[in-house]
Amino acid sequence: MSCDFIALANKGVQELHPYQPGKPISELERELGITNIVKLASNENPIGISAKAKAAMEKEFADLARYPDANGYYLKAKLAERTGVGINQITLGNGSNDVLELIARVFVAPEHEVIFSQHAFVVYPIVTQAIGAKKVVIPAKDWGHDLEATAAAITPNTRMIFIANPNNPTGTWVNKTDLKAFMDKVPQDVIVVVDEAYYEYVEDSEYPQTIPWIKEYPNLIVTRTFSKAYGLAGVRAGYAVANEEVTGLINRPRQPFNMNSLALAAAEAVLDDHAYLQKALDVNKSGMQQLISAFNELGYEYIPSVTNFITVDMKQAAGPLYQQMLEQGVIVRPVANYEMPNHLRISIGLEEENAKFIRVLREMTK
């Protein structure tokens, strides 16, 4: 008699569906036998890897038979210098997803509630459900966070609140005034995680980079990544910043060597590659305007975005349009799993990549 392994799993895991990443180029090549594919699906940096990061990784090749520095001392030291915090306030991770899960595992139990917004990053409900905690989803306001409703939803069972700022997949953001007023309302025994994965792209002076706020709000944790503006999505590097006591707790269940030697070296090096970062931001800014101009010309409504992607209303079910674009060698991201069935999320690519997407979109619009 075969065993029912599904019944053996935690209830929350039984009801989960695996995370669906953007379709890889190699997969589409296998499926359709086409080449010259443009991938605008995963919010990756289109300019490629930093030369300094590449050189730093190459230096590590000779010692890859040895374990990496489990504490990531040199990367932590550089991050501490850049962010104005102590080394003991930083937790390193295999991408920021890794630290988001760690944080939830440390502080959330099945009897707790976790609050996040409708249309917020899919990892928040995944980690909440995997733990077996209660998900409290706040209806979005103008596609973004409704902080007043979020504060009103806090109960004695609330243990954690996730705020993506800016938010993926909508590209919306919360300003300093509103976020500060929200933090003042949150009890200190409720952990607030502000996910700043896309903060480098925001130019508005009212955008709050919240790491300095940790001194005032000890229940605040800030997460960041090297996968976006710093172009290290393939090696996986991210981190969290919190007060020392919170950081000490997060590091207790952290897996040994959860950042590999290549990721540690690349992340440390790319922090000094200011020219690379500026080029990435410049390419993104011009590419964003390229797509916005096309949407305006073709009559498509979009959600104003401060990130490296933009989400557009296709005015009909987006799934079939996504498939049509695949057949033309353009990979974008449908977001029906975010309760946005008529939208596609478009990552900003190089000028010629954006142009191919626009050509395909124009043909589909005729």
Short mmCIF file of C-alpha atoms in Angstrom, two decimals:
data_model
loop_
_atom_site.label_atom_id
_atom_site.label_comp_id
_atom_site.label_asym_id
_atom_site.label_seq_id
_atom_site.Cartn_x
_atom_site.Cartn_y
_atom_site.Cartn_z
CA MET A 1 0.00 0.00 0.00
CA SER A 2 1.42 3.38 -0.98
CA CYS A 3 1.79 6.13 1.57
CA ASP A 4 -0.20 9.37 1.30
CA PHE A 5 2.74 11.73 1.64
CA ILE A 6 0.56 14.79 1.11
CA ALA A 7 -1.26 13.92 4.32
CA LEU A 8 2.08 13.82 6.13
CA ALA A 9 2.94 17.40 5.17
CA ASN A 10 2.03 20.42 7.25
CA LYS A 11 -1.46 21.64 6.42
CA GLY A 12 -0.20 24.97 5.17
CA VAL A 13 2.23 23.27 2.79
CA GLN A 14 -0.47 20.89 1.54
CA GLU A 15 -2.42 23.84 0.18
CA LEU A 16 0.54 25.71 -1.31
CA HIS A 17 1.49 25.90 -4.95
CA PRO A 18 5.18 26.25 -5.88
CA TYR A 19 6.47 29.70 -6.76
CA GLN A 20 6.31 30.22 -10.52
CA PRO A 21 9.30 32.23 -11.78
CA GLY A 22 9.45 34.00 -15.12
CA LYS A 23 9.94 31.58 -18.00
CA PRO A 24 13.67 31.07 -18.74
CA ILE A 25 14.93 31.80 -22.24
CA SER A 26 16.31 28.26 -22.55
CA GLU A 27 12.89 26.78 -21.78
CA LEU A 28 11.17 28.80 -24.49
CA GLU A 29 13.90 27.85 -26.94
CA ARG A 30 13.26 24.16 -26.20
CA GLU A 31 9.50 24.50 -26.43
CA LEU A 32 9.20 26.54 -29.63
CA GLY A 33 12.59 26.14 -31.29
CA ILE A 34 13.04 29.90 -31.68
CA THR A 35 16.02 32.17 -31.06
CA ASN A 36 16.65 35.88 -30.47
CA ILE A 37 14.35 35.77 -27.48
CA VAL A 38 13.84 38.85 -25.31
CA LYS A 39 13.14 38.23 -21.64
CA LEU A 40 11.32 41.06 -19.86
CA ALA A 41 9.75 38.95 -17.13
CA SER A 42 11.89 38.78 -14.00
CA ASN A 43 12.94 42.36 -13.18
CA GLU A 44 16.57 41.54 -13.94
CA ASN A 45 19.27 44.09 -14.69
CA PRO A 46 19.59 44.12 -18.51
CA ILE A 47 23.13 45.56 -18.69
CA GLY A 48 24.77 42.36 -17.46
CA ILE A 49 27.13 41.81 -14.57
CA SER A 50 29.49 44.42 -13.17
CA ALA A 51 33.10 44.00 -14.34
CA LYS A 52 34.27 44.45 -10.76
CA ALA A 53 31.89 41.77 -9.54
CA LYS A 54 33.02 39.39 -12.29
CA ALA A 55 36.69 39.93 -11.45
CA ALA A 56 36.01 39.37 -7.75
CA MET A 57 34.28 36.07 -8.48
CA GLU A 58 37.10 34.92 -10.75
CA LYS A 59 39.54 35.43 -7.87
CA GLU A 60 37.48 32.99 -5.80
CA PHE A 61 37.69 30.12 -8.28
CA ALA A 62 40.90 28.66 -6.88
CA ASP A 63 39.40 28.25 -3.41
CA LEU A 64 35.94 26.96 -4.25
CA ALA A 65 36.75 23.60 -2.69
CA ARG A 66 36.67 25.35 0.66
CA TYR A 67 33.65 26.64 2.56
CA PRO A 68 32.87 30.35 2.39
CA ASP A 69 33.12 32.68 5.36
CA ALA A 70 29.98 31.67 7.26
CA ASN A 71 29.72 35.12 8.84
CA GLY A 72 30.40 37.09 5.67
CA TYR A 73 32.59 39.49 7.63
CA TYR A 74 33.91 41.64 4.79
CA LEU A 75 30.55 42.06 3.08
CA LYS A 76 28.90 42.86 6.40
CA ALA A 77 31.62 45.39 7.18
CA LYS A 78 31.08 47.17 3.87
CA LEU A 79 27.30 47.13 4.26
CA ALA A 80 27.63 48.44 7.82
CA GLU A 81 29.77 51.30 6.58
CA ARG A 82 27.33 52.15 3.80
CA THR A 83 24.19 51.96 5.90
CA GLY A 84 25.50 53.42 9.15
CA VAL A 85 24.71 50.37 11.29
CA GLY A 86 26.78 47.88 13.24
CA ILE A 87 27.99 44.61 11.77
CA ASN A 88 25.88 42.78 14.35
CA GLN A 89 22.74 44.34 12.85
CA ILE A 90 23.10 42.59 9.48
CA THR A 91 21.86 39.17 8.39
CA LEU A 92 23.07 37.87 5.03
CA GLY A 93 20.96 35.66 2.84
CA ASN A 94 20.74 33.67 -0.37
CA GLY A 95 18.83 36.54 -1.90
CA SER A 96 16.40 38.64 0.12
CA ASN A 97 13.79 35.85 -0.19
CA ASP A 98 16.01 33.80 2.09
CA VAL A 99 16.00 36.40 4.85
CA LEU A 100 12.27 37.06 4.44
CA GLU A 101 11.60 33.40 5.15
CA LEU A 102 14.07 33.40 8.04
CA ILE A 103 12.37 36.37 9.65
CA ALA A 104 8.96 34.74 9.40
CA ARG A 105 10.23 31.44 10.81
CA VAL A 106 11.80 33.21 13.78
CA PHE A 107 8.83 35.33 14.83
CA VAL A 108 5.65 33.73 13.45
CA ALA A 109 3.86 30.64 14.78
CA PRO A 110 0.57 29.03 13.66
CA GLU A 111 -1.44 30.98 16.23
CA HIS A 112 -0.31 34.33 14.80
CA GLU A 113 -1.58 36.64 12.09
CA VAL A 114 0.54 38.16 9.33
CA ILE A 115 -0.68 41.26 7.50
CA PHE A 116 0.22 42.28 3.96
CA SER A 117 -1.41 44.08 1.07
CA GLN A 118 -3.41 42.75 -1.83
CA HIS A 119 -1.15 42.62 -4.90
CA ALA A 120 1.95 42.42 -2.66
CA PHE A 121 4.98 40.23 -3.29
CA VAL A 122 3.98 36.56 -3.49
CA VAL A 123 6.63 35.40 -1.01
CA TYR A 124 4.69 36.97 1.90
CA PRO A 125 1.66 34.68 1.60
CA ILE A 126 3.89 31.71 0.79
CA VAL A 127 5.96 31.94 3.97
CA THR A 128 2.89 32.74 6.07
CA GLN A 129 0.95 29.74 4.80
CA ALA A 130 3.95 27.41 5.06
CA ILE A 131 4.17 28.24 8.76
CA GLY A 132 0.43 27.74 9.16
CA ALA A 133 -0.24 31.29 10.36
CA LYS A 134 -3.32 33.30 9.39
CA LYS A 135 -3.01 35.56 6.34
CA VAL A 136 -4.67 38.97 6.68
CA VAL A 137 -4.82 40.60 3.26
CA ILE A 138 -5.60 44.32 3.15
CA PRO A 139 -7.38 45.50 -0.03
CA ALA A 140 -5.08 47.65 -2.11
CA LYS A 141 -5.57 51.40 -2.41
CA ASP A 142 -4.70 52.72 -5.87
CA TRP A 143 -2.84 49.43 -6.45
CA GLY A 144 -0.66 50.04 -3.39
CA HIS A 145 -0.61 49.73 0.38
CA ASP A 146 -3.46 51.14 2.42
CA LEU A 147 -1.56 51.85 5.63
CA GLU A 148 -4.55 53.21 7.53
CA ALA A 149 -6.49 50.00 6.90
CA THR A 150 -3.38 47.97 7.74
CA ALA A 151 -3.01 49.68 11.11
CA ALA A 152 -6.72 49.20 11.81
CA ALA A 153 -6.38 45.46 11.10
CA ILE A 154 -3.83 44.85 13.88
CA THR A 155 -5.14 42.57 16.62
CA PRO A 156 -3.55 40.96 19.69
CA ASN A 157 -2.74 37.99 17.43
CA THR A 158 -0.85 40.07 14.87
CA ARG A 159 2.84 39.23 14.89
CA MET A 160 4.19 40.54 11.58
CA ILE A 161 3.42 43.05 8.83
CA PHE A 162 5.09 42.97 5.40
CA ILE A 163 5.39 46.21 3.44
CA ALA A 164 7.08 46.15 0.03
CA ASN A 165 8.36 49.63 -0.70
CA PRO A 166 8.35 49.91 -3.67
CA ASN A 167 5.88 47.11 -4.25
CA ASN A 168 6.20 44.25 -6.70
CA PRO A 169 4.29 43.77 -9.05
CA THR A 170 2.58 47.16 -9.02
CA GLY A 171 5.57 49.52 -8.74
CA THR A 172 3.75 51.71 -6.19
CA TRP A 173 5.42 53.16 -3.11
CA VAL A 174 4.74 54.68 0.31
CA ASN A 175 6.10 58.10 1.24
CA LYS A 176 7.98 59.14 4.40
CA THR A 177 5.06 60.89 6.05
CA ASP A 178 2.60 58.05 5.64
CA LEU A 179 5.04 55.32 6.64
CA LYS A 180 6.21 57.25 9.69
CA ALA A 181 2.62 57.82 10.82
CA PHE A 182 1.98 54.11 10.34
CA MET A 183 5.02 53.05 12.36
CA ASP A 184 3.88 55.28 15.22
CA LYS A 185 0.63 53.28 15.38
CA VAL A 186 2.19 49.80 15.39
CA PRO A 187 2.68 48.14 18.81
CA GLN A 188 6.31 47.28 19.52
CA ASP A 189 5.50 43.57 19.77
CA VAL A 190 4.45 43.55 16.09
CA ILE A 191 7.36 43.09 13.68
CA VAL A 192 7.26 45.34 10.61
CA VAL A 193 9.30 44.12 7.64
CA VAL A 194 9.94 46.81 5.03
CA ASP A 195 11.13 45.14 1.84
CA GLU A 196 13.27 47.63 -0.11
CA ALA A 197 14.31 45.36 -2.98
CA TYR A 198 13.87 48.17 -5.53
CA TYR A 199 14.87 51.19 -3.45
CA GLU A 200 17.85 52.13 -5.67
CA TYR A 201 15.51 53.06 -8.53
CA VAL A 202 13.46 55.62 -6.58
CA GLU A 203 14.43 59.25 -7.19
CA ASP A 204 11.70 61.04 -5.23
CA SER A 205 13.02 62.80 -2.12
CA GLU A 206 9.89 61.73 -0.21
CA TYR A 207 10.84 58.07 -0.51
CA PRO A 208 11.84 56.70 2.92
CA GLN A 209 14.99 54.61 3.12
CA THR A 210 14.14 53.20 6.51
CA ILE A 211 17.36 51.71 7.87
CA PRO A 212 18.06 54.85 9.97
CA TRP A 213 14.60 54.43 11.51
CA ILE A 214 15.62 51.22 13.28
CA LYS A 215 17.01 53.23 16.21
CA GLU A 216 13.55 54.70 16.81
CA TYR A 217 11.56 51.58 15.93
CA PRO A 218 13.24 48.44 17.33
CA ASN A 219 10.46 46.29 15.81
CA LEU A 220 11.47 47.37 12.28
CA ILE A 221 13.39 45.06 9.93
CA VAL A 222 14.58 46.24 6.51
CA THR A 223 15.43 43.80 3.72
CA ARG A 224 17.39 44.54 0.55
CA THR A 225 18.82 42.61 -2.39
CA PHE A 226 21.67 42.62 -4.89
CA SER A 227 19.48 40.94 -7.52
CA LYS A 228 18.01 44.05 -9.12
CA ALA A 229 20.01 47.26 -9.57
CA TYR A 230 23.28 45.51 -8.71
CA GLY A 231 22.75 42.76 -11.30
CA LEU A 232 23.52 39.70 -9.17
CA ALA A 233 20.27 37.75 -9.53
CA GLY A 234 22.11 34.64 -10.66
CA VAL A 235 24.42 34.31 -7.64
CA ARG A 236 21.76 35.18 -5.02
CA ALA A 237 22.71 37.82 -2.47
CA GLY A 238 20.51 39.73 -0.05
CA TYR A 239 20.45 41.00 3.51
CA ALA A 240 18.35 42.25 6.38
CA VAL A 241 19.09 45.06 8.82
CA ALA A 242 17.54 45.19 12.29
CA ASN A 243 18.54 45.97 15.86
CA GLU A 244 21.17 43.69 17.38
CA GLU A 245 18.78 41.61 19.46
CA VAL A 246 16.47 40.94 16.54
CA THR A 247 19.42 40.19 14.25
CA GLY A 248 20.81 37.73 16.79
CA LEU A 249 17.51 35.86 16.76
CA ILE A 250 17.31 35.79 12.96
CA ASN A 251 20.80 34.32 12.77
CA ARG A 252 19.97 31.42 15.12
CA PRO A 253 18.14 29.25 12.53
CA ARG A 254 20.10 30.64 9.57
CA GLN A 255 21.70 27.81 7.64
CA PRO A 256 25.53 27.68 7.76
CA PHE A 257 27.11 29.08 4.62
CA ASN A 258 23.81 30.35 3.21
CA MET A 259 25.80 32.75 1.01
CA ASN A 260 28.38 31.10 -1.21
CA SER A 261 31.89 32.42 -1.84
CA LEU A 262 31.06 33.83 -5.27
CA ALA A 263 28.04 35.73 -3.99
CA LEU A 264 29.99 37.19 -1.06
CA ALA A 265 32.81 38.36 -3.31
CA ALA A 266 30.56 39.76 -6.02
CA ALA A 267 28.32 41.64 -3.60
CA GLU A 268 31.26 43.22 -1.82
CA ALA A 269 32.85 44.28 -5.12
CA VAL A 270 29.74 45.66 -6.79
CA LEU A 271 29.11 48.02 -3.87
CA ASP A 272 32.18 49.92 -5.06
CA ASP A 273 31.19 49.94 -8.72
CA HIS A 274 29.41 53.28 -8.71
CA ALA A 275 29.68 53.69 -12.48
CA TYR A 276 27.94 50.37 -13.02
CA LEU A 277 25.06 51.30 -10.73
CA GLN A 278 24.63 54.69 -12.40
CA LYS A 279 24.57 53.08 -15.84
CA ALA A 280 21.94 50.59 -14.66
CA LEU A 281 19.78 53.43 -13.34
CA ASP A 282 20.22 55.51 -16.50
CA VAL A 283 19.30 52.59 -18.78
CA ASN A 284 16.28 51.88 -16.62
CA LYS A 285 15.09 55.48 -16.66
CA SER A 286 15.28 55.80 -20.43
CA GLY A 287 13.75 52.36 -20.93
CA MET A 288 10.86 53.22 -18.65
CA GLN A 289 10.12 56.33 -20.70
CA GLN A 290 10.37 54.26 -23.90
CA LEU A 291 7.65 51.90 -22.67
CA ILE A 292 5.46 54.66 -21.24
CA SER A 293 5.55 56.51 -24.57
CA ALA A 294 4.47 53.35 -26.37
CA PHE A 295 1.63 52.67 -23.93
CA ASN A 296 0.40 56.23 -24.30
CA GLU A 297 0.56 55.99 -28.07
CA LEU A 298 -1.30 52.67 -28.16
CA GLY A 299 -3.88 53.63 -25.55
CA TYR A 300 -2.91 51.22 -22.77
CA GLU A 301 -3.31 52.23 -19.14
CA TYR A 302 -0.44 51.42 -16.81
CA ILE A 303 0.34 51.71 -13.12
CA PRO A 304 2.92 54.48 -12.55
CA SER A 305 6.08 52.76 -11.37
CA VAL A 306 9.30 53.84 -9.63
CA THR A 307 11.01 50.47 -10.16
CA ASN A 308 12.64 48.55 -13.03
CA PHE A 309 9.29 47.23 -14.28
CA ILE A 310 5.89 48.55 -15.23
CA THR A 311 2.52 46.81 -15.08
CA VAL A 312 0.08 47.48 -17.91
CA ASP A 313 -3.66 46.85 -18.26
CA MET A 314 -4.24 44.84 -21.44
CA LYS A 315 -8.00 45.54 -21.32
CA GLN A 316 -8.72 41.81 -21.58
CA ALA A 317 -7.55 38.54 -20.08
CA ALA A 318 -3.77 38.80 -20.27
CA GLY A 319 -2.98 35.07 -20.33
CA PRO A 320 -3.65 34.53 -24.05
CA LEU A 321 -1.73 37.70 -24.92
CA TYR A 322 1.21 36.44 -22.88
CA GLN A 323 1.16 33.22 -24.91
CA GLN A 324 1.04 35.17 -28.17
CA MET A 325 4.07 37.16 -27.10
CA LEU A 326 5.95 33.97 -26.25
CA GLU A 327 5.38 32.75 -29.80
CA GLN A 328 6.97 35.99 -31.02
CA GLY A 329 10.01 35.51 -28.78
CA VAL A 330 9.08 37.98 -26.05
CA ILE A 331 8.79 36.80 -22.45
CA VAL A 332 6.80 39.05 -20.11
CA ARG A 333 5.05 38.25 -16.83
CA PRO A 334 1.33 37.57 -16.39
CA VAL A 335 0.19 38.51 -12.89
CA ALA A 336 -3.16 36.76 -12.54
CA ASN A 337 -1.76 35.11 -9.39
CA TYR A 338 -1.70 38.61 -7.89
CA GLU A 339 -5.43 39.07 -8.60
CA MET A 340 -4.57 41.12 -11.69
CA PRO A 341 -5.82 38.90 -14.54
CA ASN A 342 -5.88 41.66 -17.16
CA HIS A 343 -2.37 42.95 -16.47
CA LEU A 344 1.10 42.08 -17.70
CA ARG A 345 4.26 43.11 -15.85
CA ILE A 346 7.05 44.26 -18.15
CA SER A 347 10.63 44.44 -16.91
CA ILE A 348 12.69 47.28 -18.35
CA GLY A 349 15.25 45.95 -20.81
CA LEU A 350 17.84 47.41 -23.13
CA GLU A 351 16.56 49.83 -25.77
CA GLU A 352 16.49 47.19 -28.50
CA GLU A 353 14.78 44.67 -26.20
CA ASN A 354 12.09 47.18 -25.28
CA ALA A 355 11.70 48.00 -28.97
CA LYS A 356 11.02 44.35 -29.85
CA PHE A 357 8.36 44.14 -27.15
CA ILE A 358 6.77 47.35 -28.47
CA ARG A 359 6.76 45.99 -32.04
CA VAL A 360 5.01 42.81 -30.91
CA LEU A 361 2.54 44.82 -28.80
CA ARG A 362 1.81 47.14 -31.71
CA GLU A 363 1.09 44.19 -34.03
CA MET A 364 -1.24 42.68 -31.42
CA THR A 365 -3.04 46.00 -31.06
CA LYS A 366 -3.93 46.30 -34.75
#
